[in-house]
Every structure is written in structure tokens, then in C-alpha cells.
mmCIF file with all atom_site columns, C-alpha atoms in Angstrom:
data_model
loop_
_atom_site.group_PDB
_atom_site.id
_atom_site.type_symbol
_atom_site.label_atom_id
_atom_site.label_alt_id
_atom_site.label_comp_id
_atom_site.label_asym_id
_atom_site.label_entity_id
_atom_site.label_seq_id
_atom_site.pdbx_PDB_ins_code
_atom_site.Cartn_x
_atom_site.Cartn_y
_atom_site.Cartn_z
_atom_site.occupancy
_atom_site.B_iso_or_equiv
_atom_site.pdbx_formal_charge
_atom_site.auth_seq_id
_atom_site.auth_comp_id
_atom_site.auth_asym_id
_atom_site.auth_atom_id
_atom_site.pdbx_PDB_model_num
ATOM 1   C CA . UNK C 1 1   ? -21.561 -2.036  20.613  1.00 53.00 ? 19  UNK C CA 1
ATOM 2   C CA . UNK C 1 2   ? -20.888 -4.928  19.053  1.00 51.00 ? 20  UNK C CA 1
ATOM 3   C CA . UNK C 1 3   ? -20.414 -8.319  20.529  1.00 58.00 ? 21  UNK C CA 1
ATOM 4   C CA . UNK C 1 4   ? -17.107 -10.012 18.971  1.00 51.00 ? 22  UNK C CA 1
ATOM 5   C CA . UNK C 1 5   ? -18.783 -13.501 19.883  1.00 57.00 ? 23  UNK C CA 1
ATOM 6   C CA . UNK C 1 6   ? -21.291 -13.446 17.259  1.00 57.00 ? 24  UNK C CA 1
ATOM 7   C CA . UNK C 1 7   ? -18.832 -12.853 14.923  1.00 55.00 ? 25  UNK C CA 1
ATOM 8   C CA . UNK C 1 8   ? -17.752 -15.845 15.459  1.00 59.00 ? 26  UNK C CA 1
ATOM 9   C CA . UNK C 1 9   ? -14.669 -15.167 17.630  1.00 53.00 ? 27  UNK C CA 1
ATOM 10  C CA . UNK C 1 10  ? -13.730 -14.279 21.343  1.00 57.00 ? 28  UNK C CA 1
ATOM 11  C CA . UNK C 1 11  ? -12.341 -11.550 23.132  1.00 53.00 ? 29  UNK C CA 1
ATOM 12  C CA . UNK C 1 12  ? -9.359  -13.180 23.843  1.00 55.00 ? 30  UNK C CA 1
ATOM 13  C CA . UNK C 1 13  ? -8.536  -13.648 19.789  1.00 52.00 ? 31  UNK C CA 1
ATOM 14  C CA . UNK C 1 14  ? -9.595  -9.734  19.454  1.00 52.00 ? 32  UNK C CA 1
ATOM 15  C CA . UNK C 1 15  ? -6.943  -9.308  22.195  1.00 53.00 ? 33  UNK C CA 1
ATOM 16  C CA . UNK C 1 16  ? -4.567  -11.500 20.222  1.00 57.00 ? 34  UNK C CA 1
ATOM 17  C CA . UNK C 1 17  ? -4.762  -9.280  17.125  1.00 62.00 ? 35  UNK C CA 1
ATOM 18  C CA . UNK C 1 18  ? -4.701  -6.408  19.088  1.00 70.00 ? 36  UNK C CA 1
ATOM 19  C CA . UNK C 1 19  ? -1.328  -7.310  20.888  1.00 85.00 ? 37  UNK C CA 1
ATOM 20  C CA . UNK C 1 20  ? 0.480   -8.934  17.478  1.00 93.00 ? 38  UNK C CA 1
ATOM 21  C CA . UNK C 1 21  ? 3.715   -7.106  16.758  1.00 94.00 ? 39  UNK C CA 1
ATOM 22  C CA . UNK C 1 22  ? 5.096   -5.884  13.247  1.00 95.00 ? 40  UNK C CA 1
ATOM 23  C CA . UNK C 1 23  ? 8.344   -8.721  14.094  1.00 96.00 ? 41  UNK C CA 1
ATOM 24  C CA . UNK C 1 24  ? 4.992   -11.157 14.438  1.00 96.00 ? 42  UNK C CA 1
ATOM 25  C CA . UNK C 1 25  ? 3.013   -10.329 11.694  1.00 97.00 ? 43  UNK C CA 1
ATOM 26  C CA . UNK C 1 26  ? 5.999   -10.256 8.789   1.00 97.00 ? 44  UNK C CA 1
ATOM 27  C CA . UNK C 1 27  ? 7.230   -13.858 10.399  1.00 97.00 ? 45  UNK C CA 1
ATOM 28  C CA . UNK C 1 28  ? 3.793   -15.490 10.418  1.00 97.00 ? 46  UNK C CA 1
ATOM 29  C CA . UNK C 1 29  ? 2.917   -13.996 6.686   1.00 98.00 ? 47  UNK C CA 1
ATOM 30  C CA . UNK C 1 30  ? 6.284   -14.595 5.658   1.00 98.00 ? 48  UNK C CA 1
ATOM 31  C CA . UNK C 1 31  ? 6.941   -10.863 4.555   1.00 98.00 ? 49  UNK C CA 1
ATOM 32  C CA . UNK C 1 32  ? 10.298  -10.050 2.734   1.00 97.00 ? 50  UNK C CA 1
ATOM 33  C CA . UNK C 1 33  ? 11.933  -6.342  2.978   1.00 96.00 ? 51  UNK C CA 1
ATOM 34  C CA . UNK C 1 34  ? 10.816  -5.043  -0.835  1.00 94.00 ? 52  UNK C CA 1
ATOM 35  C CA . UNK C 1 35  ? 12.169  -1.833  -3.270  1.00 91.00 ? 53  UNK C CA 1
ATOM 36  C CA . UNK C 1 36  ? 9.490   -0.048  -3.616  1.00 91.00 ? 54  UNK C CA 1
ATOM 37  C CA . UNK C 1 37  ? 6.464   -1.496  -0.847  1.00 90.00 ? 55  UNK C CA 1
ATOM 38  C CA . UNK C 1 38  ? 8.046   -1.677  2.942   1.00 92.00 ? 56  UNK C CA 1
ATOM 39  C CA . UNK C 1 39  ? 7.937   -5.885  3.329   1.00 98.00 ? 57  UNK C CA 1
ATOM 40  C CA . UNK C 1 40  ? 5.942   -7.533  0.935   1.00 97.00 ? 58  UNK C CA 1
ATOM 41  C CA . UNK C 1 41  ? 4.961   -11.260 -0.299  1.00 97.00 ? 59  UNK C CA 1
ATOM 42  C CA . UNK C 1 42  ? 3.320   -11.819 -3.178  1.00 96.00 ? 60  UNK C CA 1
ATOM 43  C CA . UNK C 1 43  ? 0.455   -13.740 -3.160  1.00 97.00 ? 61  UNK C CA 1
ATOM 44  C CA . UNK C 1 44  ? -1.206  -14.294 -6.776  1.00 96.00 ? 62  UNK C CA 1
ATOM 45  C CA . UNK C 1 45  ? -0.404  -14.301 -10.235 1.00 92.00 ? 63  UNK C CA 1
ATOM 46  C CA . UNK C 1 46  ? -2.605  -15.064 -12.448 1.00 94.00 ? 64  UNK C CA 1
ATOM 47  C CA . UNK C 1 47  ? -1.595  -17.995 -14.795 1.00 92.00 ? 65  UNK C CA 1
ATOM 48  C CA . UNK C 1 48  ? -3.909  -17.092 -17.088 1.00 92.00 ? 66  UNK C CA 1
ATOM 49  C CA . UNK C 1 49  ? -2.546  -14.311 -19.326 1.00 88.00 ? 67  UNK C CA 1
ATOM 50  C CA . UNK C 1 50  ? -3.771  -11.410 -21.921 1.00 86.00 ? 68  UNK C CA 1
ATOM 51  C CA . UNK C 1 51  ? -2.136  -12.564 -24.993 1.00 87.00 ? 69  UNK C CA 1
ATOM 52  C CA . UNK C 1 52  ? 0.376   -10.417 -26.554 1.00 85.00 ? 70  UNK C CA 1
ATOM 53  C CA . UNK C 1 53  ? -1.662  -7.577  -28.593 1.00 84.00 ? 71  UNK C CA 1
ATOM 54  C CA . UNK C 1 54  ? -4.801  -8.124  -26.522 1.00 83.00 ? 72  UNK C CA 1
ATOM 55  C CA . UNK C 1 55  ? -3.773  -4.868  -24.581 1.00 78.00 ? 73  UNK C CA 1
ATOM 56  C CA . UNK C 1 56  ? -2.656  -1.482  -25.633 1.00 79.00 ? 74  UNK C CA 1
ATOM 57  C CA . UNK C 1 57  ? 0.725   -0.138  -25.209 1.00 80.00 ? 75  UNK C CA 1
ATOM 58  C CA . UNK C 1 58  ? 2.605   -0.601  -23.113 1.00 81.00 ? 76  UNK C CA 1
ATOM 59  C CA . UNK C 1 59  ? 0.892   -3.564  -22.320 1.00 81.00 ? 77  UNK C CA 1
ATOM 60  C CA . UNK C 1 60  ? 1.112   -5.140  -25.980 1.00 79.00 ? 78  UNK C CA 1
ATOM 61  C CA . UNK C 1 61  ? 3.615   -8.202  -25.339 1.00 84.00 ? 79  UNK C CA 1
ATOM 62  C CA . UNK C 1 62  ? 0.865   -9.405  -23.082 1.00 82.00 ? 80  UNK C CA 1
ATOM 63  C CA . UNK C 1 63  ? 0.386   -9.838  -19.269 1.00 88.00 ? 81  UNK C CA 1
ATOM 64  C CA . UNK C 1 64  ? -0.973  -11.912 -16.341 1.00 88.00 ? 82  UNK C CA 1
ATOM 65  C CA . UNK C 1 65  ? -4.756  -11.458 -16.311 1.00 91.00 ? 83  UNK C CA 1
ATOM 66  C CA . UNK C 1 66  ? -3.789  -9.939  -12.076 1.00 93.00 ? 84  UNK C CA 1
ATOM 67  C CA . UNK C 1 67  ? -1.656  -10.066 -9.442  1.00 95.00 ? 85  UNK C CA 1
ATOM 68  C CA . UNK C 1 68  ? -1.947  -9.239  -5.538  1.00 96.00 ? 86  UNK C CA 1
ATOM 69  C CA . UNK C 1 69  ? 0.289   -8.952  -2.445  1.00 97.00 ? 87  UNK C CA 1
ATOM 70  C CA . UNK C 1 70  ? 0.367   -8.544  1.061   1.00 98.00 ? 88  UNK C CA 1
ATOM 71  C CA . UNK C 1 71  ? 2.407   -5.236  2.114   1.00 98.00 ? 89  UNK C CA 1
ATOM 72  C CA . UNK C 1 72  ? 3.653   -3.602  5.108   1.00 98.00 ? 90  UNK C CA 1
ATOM 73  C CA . UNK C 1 73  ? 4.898   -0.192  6.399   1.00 96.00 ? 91  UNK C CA 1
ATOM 74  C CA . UNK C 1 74  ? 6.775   1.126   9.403   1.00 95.00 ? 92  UNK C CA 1
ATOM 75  C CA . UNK C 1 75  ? 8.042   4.195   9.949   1.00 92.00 ? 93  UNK C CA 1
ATOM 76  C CA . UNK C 1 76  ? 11.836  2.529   8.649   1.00 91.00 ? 94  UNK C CA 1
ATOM 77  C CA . UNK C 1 77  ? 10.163  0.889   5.597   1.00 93.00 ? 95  UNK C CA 1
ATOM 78  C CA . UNK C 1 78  ? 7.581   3.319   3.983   1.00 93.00 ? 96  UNK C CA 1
ATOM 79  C CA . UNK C 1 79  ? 6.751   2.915   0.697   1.00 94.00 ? 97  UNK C CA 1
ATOM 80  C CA . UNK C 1 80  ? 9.157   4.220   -1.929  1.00 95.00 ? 98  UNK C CA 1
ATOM 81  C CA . UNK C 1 81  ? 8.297   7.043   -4.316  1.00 97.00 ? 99  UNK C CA 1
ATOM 82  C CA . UNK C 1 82  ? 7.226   4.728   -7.587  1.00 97.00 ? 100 UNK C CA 1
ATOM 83  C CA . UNK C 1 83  ? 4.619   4.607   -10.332 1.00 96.00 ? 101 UNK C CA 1
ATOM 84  C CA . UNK C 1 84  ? 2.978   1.394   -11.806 1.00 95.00 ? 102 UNK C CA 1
ATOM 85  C CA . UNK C 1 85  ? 1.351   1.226   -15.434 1.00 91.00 ? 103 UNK C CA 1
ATOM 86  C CA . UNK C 1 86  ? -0.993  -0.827  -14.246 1.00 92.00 ? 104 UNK C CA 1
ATOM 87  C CA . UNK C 1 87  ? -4.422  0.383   -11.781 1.00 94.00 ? 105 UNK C CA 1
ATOM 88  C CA . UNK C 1 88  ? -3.649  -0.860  -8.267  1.00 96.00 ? 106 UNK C CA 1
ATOM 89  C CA . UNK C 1 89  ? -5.887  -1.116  -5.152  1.00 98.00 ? 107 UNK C CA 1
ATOM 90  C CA . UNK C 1 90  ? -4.920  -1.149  -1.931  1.00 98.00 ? 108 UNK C CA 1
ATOM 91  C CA . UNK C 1 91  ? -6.758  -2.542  0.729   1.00 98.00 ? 109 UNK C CA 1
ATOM 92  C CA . UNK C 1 92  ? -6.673  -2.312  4.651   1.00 98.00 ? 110 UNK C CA 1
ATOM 93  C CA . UNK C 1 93  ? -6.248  -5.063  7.227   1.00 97.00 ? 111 UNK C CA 1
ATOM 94  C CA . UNK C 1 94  ? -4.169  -4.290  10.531  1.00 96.00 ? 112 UNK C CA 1
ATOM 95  C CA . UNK C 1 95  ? -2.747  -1.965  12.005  1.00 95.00 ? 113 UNK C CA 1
ATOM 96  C CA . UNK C 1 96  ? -2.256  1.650   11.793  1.00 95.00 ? 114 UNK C CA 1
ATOM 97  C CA . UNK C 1 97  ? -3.278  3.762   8.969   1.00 96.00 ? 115 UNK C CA 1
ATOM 98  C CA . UNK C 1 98  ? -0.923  4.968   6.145   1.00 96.00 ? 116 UNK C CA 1
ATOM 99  C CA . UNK C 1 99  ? -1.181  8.553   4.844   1.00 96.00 ? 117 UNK C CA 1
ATOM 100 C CA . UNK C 1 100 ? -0.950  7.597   0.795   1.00 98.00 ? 118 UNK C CA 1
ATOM 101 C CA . UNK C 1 101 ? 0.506   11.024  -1.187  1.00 98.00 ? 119 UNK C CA 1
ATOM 102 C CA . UNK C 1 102 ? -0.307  10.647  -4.521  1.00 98.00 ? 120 UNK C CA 1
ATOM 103 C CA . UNK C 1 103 ? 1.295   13.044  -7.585  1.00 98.00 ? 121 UNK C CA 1
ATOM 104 C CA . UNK C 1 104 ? -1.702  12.467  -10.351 1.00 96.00 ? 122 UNK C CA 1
ATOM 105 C CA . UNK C 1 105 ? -0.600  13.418  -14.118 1.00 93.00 ? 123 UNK C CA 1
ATOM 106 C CA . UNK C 1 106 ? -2.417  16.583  -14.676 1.00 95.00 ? 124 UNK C CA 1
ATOM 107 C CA . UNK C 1 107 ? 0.323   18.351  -11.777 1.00 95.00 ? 125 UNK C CA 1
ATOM 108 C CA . UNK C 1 108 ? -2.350  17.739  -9.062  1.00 97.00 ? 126 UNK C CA 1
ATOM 109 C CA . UNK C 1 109 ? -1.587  16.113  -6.037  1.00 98.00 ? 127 UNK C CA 1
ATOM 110 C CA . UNK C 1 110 ? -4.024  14.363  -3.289  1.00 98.00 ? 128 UNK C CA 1
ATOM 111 C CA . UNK C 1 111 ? -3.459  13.144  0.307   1.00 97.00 ? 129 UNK C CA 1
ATOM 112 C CA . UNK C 1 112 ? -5.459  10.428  1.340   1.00 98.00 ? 130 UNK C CA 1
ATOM 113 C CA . UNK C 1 113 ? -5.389  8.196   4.718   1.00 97.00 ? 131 UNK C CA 1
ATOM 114 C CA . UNK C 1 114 ? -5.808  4.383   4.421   1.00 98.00 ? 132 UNK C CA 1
ATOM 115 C CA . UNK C 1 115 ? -7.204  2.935   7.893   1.00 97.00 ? 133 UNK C CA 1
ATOM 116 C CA . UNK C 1 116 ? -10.232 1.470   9.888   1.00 95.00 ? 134 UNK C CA 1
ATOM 117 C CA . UNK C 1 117 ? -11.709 4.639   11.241  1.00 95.00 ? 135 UNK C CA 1
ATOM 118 C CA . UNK C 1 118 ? -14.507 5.455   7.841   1.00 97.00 ? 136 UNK C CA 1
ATOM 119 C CA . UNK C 1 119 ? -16.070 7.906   10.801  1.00 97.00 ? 137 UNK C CA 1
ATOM 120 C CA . UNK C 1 120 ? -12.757 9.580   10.552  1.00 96.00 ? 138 UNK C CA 1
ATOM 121 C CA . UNK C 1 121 ? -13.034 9.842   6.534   1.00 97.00 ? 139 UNK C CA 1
ATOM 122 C CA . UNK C 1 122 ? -10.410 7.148   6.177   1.00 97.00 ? 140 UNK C CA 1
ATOM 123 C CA . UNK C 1 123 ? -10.468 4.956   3.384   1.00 98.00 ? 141 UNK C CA 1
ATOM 124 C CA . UNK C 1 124 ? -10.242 0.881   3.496   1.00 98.00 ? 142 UNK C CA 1
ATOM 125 C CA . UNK C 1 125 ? -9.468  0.685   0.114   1.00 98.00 ? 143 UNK C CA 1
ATOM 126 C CA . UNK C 1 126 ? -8.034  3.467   -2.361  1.00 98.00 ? 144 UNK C CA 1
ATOM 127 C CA . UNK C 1 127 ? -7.432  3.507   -6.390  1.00 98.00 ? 145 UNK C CA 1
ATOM 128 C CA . UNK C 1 128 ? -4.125  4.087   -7.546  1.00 98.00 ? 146 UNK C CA 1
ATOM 129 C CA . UNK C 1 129 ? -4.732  5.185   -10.990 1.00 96.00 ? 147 UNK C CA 1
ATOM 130 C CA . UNK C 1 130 ? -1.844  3.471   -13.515 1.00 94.00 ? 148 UNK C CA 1
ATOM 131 C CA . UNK C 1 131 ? 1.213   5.614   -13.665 1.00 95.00 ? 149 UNK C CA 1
ATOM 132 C CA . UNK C 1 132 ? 0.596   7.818   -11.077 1.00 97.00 ? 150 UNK C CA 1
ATOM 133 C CA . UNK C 1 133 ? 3.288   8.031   -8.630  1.00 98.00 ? 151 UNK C CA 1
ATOM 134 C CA . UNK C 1 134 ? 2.486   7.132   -5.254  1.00 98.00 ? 152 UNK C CA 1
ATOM 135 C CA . UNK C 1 135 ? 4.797   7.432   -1.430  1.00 97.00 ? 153 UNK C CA 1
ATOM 136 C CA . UNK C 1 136 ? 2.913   6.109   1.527   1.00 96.00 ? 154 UNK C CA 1
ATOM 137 C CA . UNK C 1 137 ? 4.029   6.223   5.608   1.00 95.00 ? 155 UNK C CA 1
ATOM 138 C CA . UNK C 1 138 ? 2.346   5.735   8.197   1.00 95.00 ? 156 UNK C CA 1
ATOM 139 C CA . UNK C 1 139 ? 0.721   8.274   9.818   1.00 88.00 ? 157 UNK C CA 1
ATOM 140 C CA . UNK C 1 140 ? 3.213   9.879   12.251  1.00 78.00 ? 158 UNK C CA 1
ATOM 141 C CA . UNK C 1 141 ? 0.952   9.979   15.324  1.00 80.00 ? 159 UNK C CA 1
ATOM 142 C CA . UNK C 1 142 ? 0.643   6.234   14.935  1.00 79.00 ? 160 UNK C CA 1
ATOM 143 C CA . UNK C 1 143 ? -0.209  3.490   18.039  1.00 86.00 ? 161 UNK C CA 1
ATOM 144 C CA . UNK C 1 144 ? 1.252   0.303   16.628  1.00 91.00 ? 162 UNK C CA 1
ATOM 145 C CA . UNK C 1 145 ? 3.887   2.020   14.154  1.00 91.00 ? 163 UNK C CA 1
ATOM 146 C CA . UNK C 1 146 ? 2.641   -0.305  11.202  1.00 96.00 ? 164 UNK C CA 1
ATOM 147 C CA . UNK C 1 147 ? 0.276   -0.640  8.588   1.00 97.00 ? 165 UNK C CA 1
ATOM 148 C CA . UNK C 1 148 ? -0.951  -4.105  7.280   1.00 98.00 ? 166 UNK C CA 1
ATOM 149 C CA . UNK C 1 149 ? -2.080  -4.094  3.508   1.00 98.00 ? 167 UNK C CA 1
ATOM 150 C CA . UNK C 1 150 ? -2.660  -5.647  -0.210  1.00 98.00 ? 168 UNK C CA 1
ATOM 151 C CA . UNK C 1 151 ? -2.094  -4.543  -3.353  1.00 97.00 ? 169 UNK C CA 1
ATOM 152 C CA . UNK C 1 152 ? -4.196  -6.340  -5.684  1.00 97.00 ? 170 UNK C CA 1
ATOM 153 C CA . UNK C 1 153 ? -3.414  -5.216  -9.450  1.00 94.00 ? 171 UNK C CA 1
ATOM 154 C CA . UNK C 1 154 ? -4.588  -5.335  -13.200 1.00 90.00 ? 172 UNK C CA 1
ATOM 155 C CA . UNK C 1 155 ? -3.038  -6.669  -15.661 1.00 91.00 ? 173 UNK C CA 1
ATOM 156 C CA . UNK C 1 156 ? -0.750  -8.096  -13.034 1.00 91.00 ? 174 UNK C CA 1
ATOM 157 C CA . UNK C 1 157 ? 2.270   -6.542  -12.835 1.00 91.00 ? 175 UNK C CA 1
ATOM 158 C CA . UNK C 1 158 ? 5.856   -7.449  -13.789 1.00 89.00 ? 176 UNK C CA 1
ATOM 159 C CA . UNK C 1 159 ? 8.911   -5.639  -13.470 1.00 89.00 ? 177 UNK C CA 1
ATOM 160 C CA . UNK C 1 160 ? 8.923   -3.591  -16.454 1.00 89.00 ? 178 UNK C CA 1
ATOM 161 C CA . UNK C 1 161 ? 5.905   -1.710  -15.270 1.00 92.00 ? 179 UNK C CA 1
ATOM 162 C CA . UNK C 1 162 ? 7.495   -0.263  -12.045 1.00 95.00 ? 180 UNK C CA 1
ATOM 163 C CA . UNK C 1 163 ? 9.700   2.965   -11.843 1.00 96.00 ? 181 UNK C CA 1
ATOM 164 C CA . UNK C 1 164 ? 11.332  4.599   -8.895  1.00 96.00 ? 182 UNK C CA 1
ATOM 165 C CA . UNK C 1 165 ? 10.379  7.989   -8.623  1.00 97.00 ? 183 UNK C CA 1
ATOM 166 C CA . UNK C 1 166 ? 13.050  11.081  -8.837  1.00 97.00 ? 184 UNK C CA 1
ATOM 167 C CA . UNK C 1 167 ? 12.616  12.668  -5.812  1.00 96.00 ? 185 UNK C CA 1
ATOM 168 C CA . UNK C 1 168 ? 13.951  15.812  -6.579  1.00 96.00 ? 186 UNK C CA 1
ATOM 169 C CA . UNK C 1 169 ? 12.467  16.432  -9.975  1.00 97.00 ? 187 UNK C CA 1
ATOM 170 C CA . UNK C 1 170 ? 8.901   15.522  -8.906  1.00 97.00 ? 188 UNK C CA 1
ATOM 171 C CA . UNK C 1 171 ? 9.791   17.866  -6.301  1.00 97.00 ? 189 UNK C CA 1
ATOM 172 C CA . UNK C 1 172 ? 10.162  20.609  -8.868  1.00 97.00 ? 190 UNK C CA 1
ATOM 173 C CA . UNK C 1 173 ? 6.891   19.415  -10.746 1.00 97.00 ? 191 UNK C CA 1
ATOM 174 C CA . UNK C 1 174 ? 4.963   19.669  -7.677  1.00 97.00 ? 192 UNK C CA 1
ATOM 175 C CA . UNK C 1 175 ? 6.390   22.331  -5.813  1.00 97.00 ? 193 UNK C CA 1
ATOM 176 C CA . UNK C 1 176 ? 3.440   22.487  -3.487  1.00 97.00 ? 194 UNK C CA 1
ATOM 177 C CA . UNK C 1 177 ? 4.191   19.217  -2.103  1.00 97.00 ? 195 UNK C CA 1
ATOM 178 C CA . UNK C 1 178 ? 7.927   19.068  -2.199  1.00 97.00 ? 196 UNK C CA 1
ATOM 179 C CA . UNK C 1 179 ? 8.164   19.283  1.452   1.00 96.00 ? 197 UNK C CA 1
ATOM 180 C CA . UNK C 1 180 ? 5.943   16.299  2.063   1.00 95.00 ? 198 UNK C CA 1
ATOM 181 C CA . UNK C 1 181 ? 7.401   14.055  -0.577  1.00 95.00 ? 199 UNK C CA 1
ATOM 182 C CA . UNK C 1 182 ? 10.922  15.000  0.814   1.00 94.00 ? 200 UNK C CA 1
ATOM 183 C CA . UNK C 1 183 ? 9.179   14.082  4.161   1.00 92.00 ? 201 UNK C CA 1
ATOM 184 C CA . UNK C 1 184 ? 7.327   10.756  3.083   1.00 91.00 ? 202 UNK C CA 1
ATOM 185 C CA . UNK C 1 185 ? 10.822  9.480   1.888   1.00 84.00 ? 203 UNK C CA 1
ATOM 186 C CA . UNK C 1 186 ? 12.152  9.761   5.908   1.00 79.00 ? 204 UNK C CA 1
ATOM 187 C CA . UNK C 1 187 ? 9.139   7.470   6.910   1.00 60.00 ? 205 UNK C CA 1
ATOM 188 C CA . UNK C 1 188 ? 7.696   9.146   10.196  1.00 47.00 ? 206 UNK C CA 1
ATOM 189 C CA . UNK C 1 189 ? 6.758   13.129  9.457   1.00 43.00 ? 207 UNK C CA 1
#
């Protein structure tokens, strides 16, 4: 087992993390309730940008160089069935793991489960391919009931490349997962 010490901390701050609430952790990372991403804050954007033309459609009047944020999801703020153009990565920090349902282009779907526990096959940080869309919750058989993230993007993102998802015609385009996206979009399954 490891010893927390020589990581340079003590039980008692493990304990502290351990015992921080979801009302804690948006006050002290000044999270904001969001559209599409639970509570988020966004923390970088690049100034330096891709000049207009140095990208391909739809990317052509130019964009920040890449953006990140800090995100969080409860079971009452999941994230909202959207799409970005641009590749996305999210990464894992606190909390309870989020079960990510993502509807790729070619009319397959994939479940995966962003968390701590690699033993368990979860991942700590997961791909979002550029315009795929994406609903996350966390995981209904969660401890803590939320999920501390990023989102760290290129070209950084503004808000031309988001859409909100139609639930009910991806629903008909995936048929096999119409029940979970239905479900995702309630938060806890």
C-alpha cells in the first residue's frame, strides 16, 4: 500500500479531499451552472491564434491555438446531449466516475466510464472525437454523487462550434441506444 506521506502529503489532507462536498468544490473553483457541461469555469484560452485560412472548414476564419476547463456533474447537472467540431479530452480528478455515451458518425455508439479505478477498466482520460455527440452522468451507483473534470480542447473552442443535440432524432438514428440517451438526459439511471 502506499504511504500518502511520501507523496508529500498527510492523511489528514487525504481525509480532507475525501470529505470535500460538490457545494465545496464548485465554491472553492469558482464553478458556474453551464448549457451543455453540469458547472463549469473556464480556465485557458489560448491568445495565440490559427490565423484565418490556416485551418480547414469549418475552422477557416481562424481559432485560438486551445482552450481548457474545469467541469462538474451531479446527478441534477449531467452533461447535455452536444457535439463540438473541435477534438476534446477529458480528464479525471475527484470524485465519482461519469459513464460518457458517445453517438460516433458512422451510427455506432460506445459507453465508456471516466474514473480512478484503471483495475476496473475505467478511463482517466477519454477522446472525444470532433463532432461526435457526447451525454455524460454519473454513474448511478455513485458514493459522492459528483464527478470532478477538464475539458482541454483543440483549436479552442468558441461558440459557433457547439450544438445541442436533438434528443429525439438521435434517438431514431441510434435506436439501440435510445433508451439510454433518453436516460442520460434525467441525470441518475
Amino acid at each position: 500500500m502506499l504511504d500518502v506521506r511520501s507523496l508529500g502529503f498527510d492523511v489528514q489532507e487525504k481525509q480532507m479531499i475525501d470529505d470535500l462536498t460538490a457545494d465545496e468544490v464548485r465554491g472553492l473553483l469558482k464553478l458556474e451552472p453551464h448549457a451543455t457541461c453540469g458547472f463549469v469555469r473556464v480556465t485557458f484560452m489560448s491568445e495565440k491564434r490559427i490565423a484565418p485560412g490556416g485551418l480547414p472548414a469549418p475552422f477557416a476564419s481562424g481559432r485560438p491555438a486551445g482552450s481548457a476547463l474545469y467541469f462538474m456533474v451531479t446527478p441534477n447537472a449531467h452533461v447535455r446531449l452536444h457535439r463540438i467540431r473541435n477534438e476534446q479530452l477529458y480528464h479525471y480528478y475527484l470524485g465519482d466516475p461519469i459513464e460518457v455515451l458517445m453517438l460516433h458518425a458512422d451510427g455506432t455508439s460506445e459507453h465508456v466510464v471516466v474514473g480512478p479505478n484503471l483495475r476496473g477498466g475505467q478511463l482517466v482520460q477519454l477522446l472525444i472525437p470532433g463532432n461526435t455527440f457526447h451525454t455524460a452522468r454519473v454513474i448511478p451507483e455513485s458514493f459522492r454523487g459528483w464527478f470532478l473534470g477538464a475539458s482541454t480542447e483543440w483549436p479552442g473552442v468558441e461558440p459557433a462550434d457547439v450544438e445541442i443535440g436533438d434528443l429525439e432524432a438521435l434517438a431514431a438514428k441510434y435506436p439501440d441506444v435510445a433508451d439510454d440517451l433518453r436516460a442520460f438526459q434525467q441525470g441518475r439511471g
